[in-house]
């Protein structure tokens, strides 16, 4: 559900903070795309009921949209790799504190595969991925690039089908096609 709301939150933040003014058609397509991703997530989970944690997720989405907007704004002034590098440096004290409090009692019992996954997610998916993401937002606009985030669940579904043998049933393919169409629009 977060993946469905984040692009819309990014567009809203870009409109408020950066002064971007997407067209009415853009807003309609973006809203429909977000609703499709959220509906699919709810459908696949067998239903959804709100909990107290959902408020925290909503706060995280708002913060993410604001963060993407400022990253895109800064990437207009400096290279995308510098923007994410400074973000890492600034957040390092809090990150080290989190590592301290969550470090496993027996780090040696954590599998090599788990450590490799954490390293890949942190270094490649988050750090290096933001080199291109920030640069793209600076070149094409925060709102437009933010909507590409709606494609993430599509790629997750396709990768899950290819590598984890998850089924691609007709309903999944219908949602995939509809989400891709809203992003293209």
Short mmCIF file of C-alpha atoms in Angstrom, two decimals:
data_model
loop_
_atom_site.label_atom_id
_atom_site.label_comp_id
_atom_site.label_asym_id
_atom_site.label_seq_id
_atom_site.Cartn_x
_atom_site.Cartn_y
_atom_site.Cartn_z
CA UNK A 1 0.00 0.00 0.00
CA UNK A 2 2.92 2.33 0.74
CA UNK A 3 4.20 1.85 -2.80
CA UNK A 4 0.83 3.00 -4.06
CA UNK A 5 0.64 6.15 -1.96
CA UNK A 6 4.26 7.34 -2.13
CA UNK A 7 4.19 8.64 -5.74
CA UNK A 8 1.05 10.65 -5.03
CA UNK A 9 2.57 12.02 -1.80
CA UNK A 10 5.69 12.97 -3.75
CA UNK A 11 3.62 14.84 -6.34
CA UNK A 12 1.69 16.66 -3.60
CA UNK A 13 4.93 17.64 -1.85
CA UNK A 14 6.47 18.80 -5.15
CA UNK A 15 3.42 20.96 -5.78
CA UNK A 16 3.56 22.55 -2.32
CA UNK A 17 7.35 22.82 -1.82
CA UNK A 18 8.76 23.07 -5.32
CA UNK A 19 5.81 24.82 -6.96
CA UNK A 20 5.34 22.15 -9.63
CA UNK A 21 1.92 22.36 -11.27
CA UNK A 22 0.99 19.04 -12.88
CA UNK A 23 -2.04 19.13 -15.17
CA UNK A 24 -5.48 17.92 -14.09
CA UNK A 25 -4.98 14.86 -16.32
CA UNK A 26 -1.74 14.07 -14.53
CA UNK A 27 -3.47 14.27 -11.13
CA UNK A 28 -6.31 12.04 -12.33
CA UNK A 29 -3.96 9.41 -13.79
CA UNK A 30 -1.72 9.55 -10.69
CA UNK A 31 -4.69 9.12 -8.35
CA UNK A 32 -6.09 6.23 -10.38
CA UNK A 33 -2.64 4.57 -10.48
CA UNK A 34 -2.24 4.90 -6.72
CA UNK A 35 -5.74 3.58 -6.12
CA UNK A 36 -5.04 0.59 -8.38
CA UNK A 37 -1.84 -0.34 -6.53
CA UNK A 38 -3.56 0.00 -3.15
CA UNK A 39 -6.62 -1.96 -4.32
CA UNK A 40 -4.41 -4.76 -5.60
CA UNK A 41 -2.47 -4.90 -2.33
CA UNK A 42 -5.72 -5.07 -0.36
CA UNK A 43 -7.15 -7.68 -2.74
CA UNK A 44 -4.04 -9.88 -2.48
CA UNK A 45 -3.96 -9.62 1.31
CA UNK A 46 -7.53 -10.87 1.59
CA UNK A 47 -8.89 -7.62 2.98
CA UNK A 48 -7.60 -4.84 5.11
CA UNK A 49 -8.44 -3.33 8.44
CA UNK A 50 -6.90 -0.17 9.82
CA UNK A 51 -4.63 -0.34 12.85
CA UNK A 52 -2.65 2.13 14.95
CA UNK A 53 0.47 1.32 12.94
CA UNK A 54 -1.21 2.65 9.81
CA UNK A 55 -0.95 6.19 11.18
CA UNK A 56 2.81 5.74 11.48
CA UNK A 57 2.93 4.42 7.92
CA UNK A 58 1.03 7.48 6.75
CA UNK A 59 3.54 9.73 8.54
CA UNK A 60 6.36 7.77 6.85
CA UNK A 61 4.75 8.30 3.44
CA UNK A 62 4.39 12.05 4.03
CA UNK A 63 8.03 12.24 5.17
CA UNK A 64 9.11 10.20 2.15
CA UNK A 65 7.27 12.49 -0.27
CA UNK A 66 8.85 15.53 1.34
CA UNK A 67 12.28 13.87 1.31
CA UNK A 68 12.00 12.97 -2.38
CA UNK A 69 10.96 16.54 -3.16
CA UNK A 70 13.93 18.08 -1.36
CA UNK A 71 16.26 15.50 -2.92
CA UNK A 72 14.98 16.41 -6.37
CA UNK A 73 15.31 20.11 -5.58
CA UNK A 74 18.88 19.70 -4.33
CA UNK A 75 19.78 17.52 -7.32
CA UNK A 76 19.11 20.60 -9.43
CA UNK A 77 21.97 22.30 -7.58
CA UNK A 78 24.44 19.42 -7.17
CA UNK A 79 24.89 15.94 -8.66
CA UNK A 80 22.43 13.25 -7.53
CA UNK A 81 25.21 11.18 -5.95
CA UNK A 82 26.17 14.11 -3.72
CA UNK A 83 22.59 14.58 -2.53
CA UNK A 84 22.23 11.00 -1.30
CA UNK A 85 25.78 11.00 0.07
CA UNK A 86 25.03 14.05 2.22
CA UNK A 87 21.76 12.46 3.34
CA UNK A 88 23.73 9.41 4.50
CA UNK A 89 26.27 11.57 6.34
CA UNK A 90 23.58 13.65 8.05
CA UNK A 91 21.60 10.56 9.13
CA UNK A 92 24.69 8.61 10.27
CA UNK A 93 24.38 9.46 14.00
CA UNK A 94 20.78 8.20 14.14
CA UNK A 95 21.66 5.19 12.01
CA UNK A 96 24.53 4.22 14.31
CA UNK A 97 22.23 4.55 17.30
CA UNK A 98 19.67 2.28 15.63
CA UNK A 99 22.40 -0.27 14.81
CA UNK A 100 23.57 -0.23 18.41
CA UNK A 101 20.09 -0.95 19.81
CA UNK A 102 19.13 -3.55 17.21
CA UNK A 103 22.42 -5.43 16.81
CA UNK A 104 21.85 -9.17 17.32
CA UNK A 105 23.22 -10.75 20.49
CA UNK A 106 25.08 -13.30 18.36
CA UNK A 107 25.96 -11.63 15.06
CA UNK A 108 27.80 -14.78 14.00
CA UNK A 109 24.51 -16.68 13.94
CA UNK A 110 23.15 -14.42 11.20
CA UNK A 111 23.56 -16.18 7.85
CA UNK A 112 25.90 -14.93 5.15
CA UNK A 113 22.88 -14.69 2.86
CA UNK A 114 21.15 -12.33 5.33
CA UNK A 115 24.25 -10.10 5.68
CA UNK A 116 24.66 -10.06 1.88
CA UNK A 117 21.01 -9.09 1.47
CA UNK A 118 21.35 -6.23 3.95
CA UNK A 119 24.54 -5.03 2.24
CA UNK A 120 22.92 -5.17 -1.20
CA UNK A 121 19.75 -3.38 -0.06
CA UNK A 122 21.69 -0.63 1.68
CA UNK A 123 24.48 -0.11 -0.82
CA UNK A 124 22.98 -0.82 -4.22
CA UNK A 125 19.19 -0.52 -3.94
CA UNK A 126 19.20 2.50 -1.67
CA UNK A 127 22.51 4.35 -2.03
CA UNK A 128 23.52 3.80 -5.67
CA UNK A 129 19.89 3.71 -6.83
CA UNK A 130 19.43 7.24 -5.56
CA UNK A 131 22.29 8.49 -7.75
CA UNK A 132 20.03 7.97 -10.77
CA UNK A 133 16.72 8.72 -9.01
CA UNK A 134 17.87 12.15 -7.82
CA UNK A 135 19.42 13.02 -11.17
CA UNK A 136 16.23 11.97 -12.97
CA UNK A 137 14.06 14.12 -10.68
CA UNK A 138 16.29 17.12 -11.38
CA UNK A 139 16.09 16.56 -15.15
CA UNK A 140 12.46 15.55 -15.71
CA UNK A 141 10.65 16.93 -12.67
CA UNK A 142 9.88 15.49 -9.27
CA UNK A 143 6.22 14.74 -10.00
CA UNK A 144 6.87 12.96 -13.29
CA UNK A 145 9.69 10.79 -11.97
CA UNK A 146 7.81 10.16 -8.73
CA UNK A 147 5.05 8.46 -10.72
CA UNK A 148 7.57 5.92 -12.00
CA UNK A 149 7.47 4.58 -8.43
CA UNK A 150 4.07 3.10 -9.30
CA UNK A 151 5.94 0.65 -11.54
CA UNK A 152 7.83 -0.83 -8.58
CA UNK A 153 5.03 -3.22 -7.57
CA UNK A 154 4.75 -4.25 -11.24
CA UNK A 155 8.42 -5.21 -11.33
CA UNK A 156 8.12 -6.94 -7.95
CA UNK A 157 5.27 -9.07 -9.32
CA UNK A 158 7.21 -9.93 -12.48
CA UNK A 159 10.41 -10.76 -10.58
CA UNK A 160 8.43 -12.84 -8.08
CA UNK A 161 6.90 -14.77 -10.99
CA UNK A 162 10.29 -15.34 -12.61
CA UNK A 163 12.32 -16.27 -9.55
CA UNK A 164 9.88 -17.35 -6.83
CA UNK A 165 7.33 -18.99 -9.14
CA UNK A 166 4.56 -16.68 -7.94
CA UNK A 167 1.52 -17.05 -10.19
CA UNK A 168 0.64 -14.30 -12.64
CA UNK A 169 -3.11 -14.83 -12.75
CA UNK A 170 -5.40 -12.81 -15.02
CA UNK A 171 -6.36 -10.42 -12.21
CA UNK A 172 -2.69 -9.66 -11.47
CA UNK A 173 -2.03 -9.05 -15.16
CA UNK A 174 -5.10 -6.79 -15.36
CA UNK A 175 -3.77 -4.66 -12.49
CA UNK A 176 -0.27 -4.65 -14.00
CA UNK A 177 -1.60 -3.44 -17.35
CA UNK A 178 -3.82 -0.77 -15.75
CA UNK A 179 -0.99 0.59 -13.55
CA UNK A 180 1.43 0.72 -16.49
CA UNK A 181 -1.23 2.58 -18.52
CA UNK A 182 -1.71 5.21 -15.78
CA UNK A 183 2.04 5.80 -15.60
CA UNK A 184 2.25 6.09 -19.38
CA UNK A 185 -0.62 8.60 -19.37
#
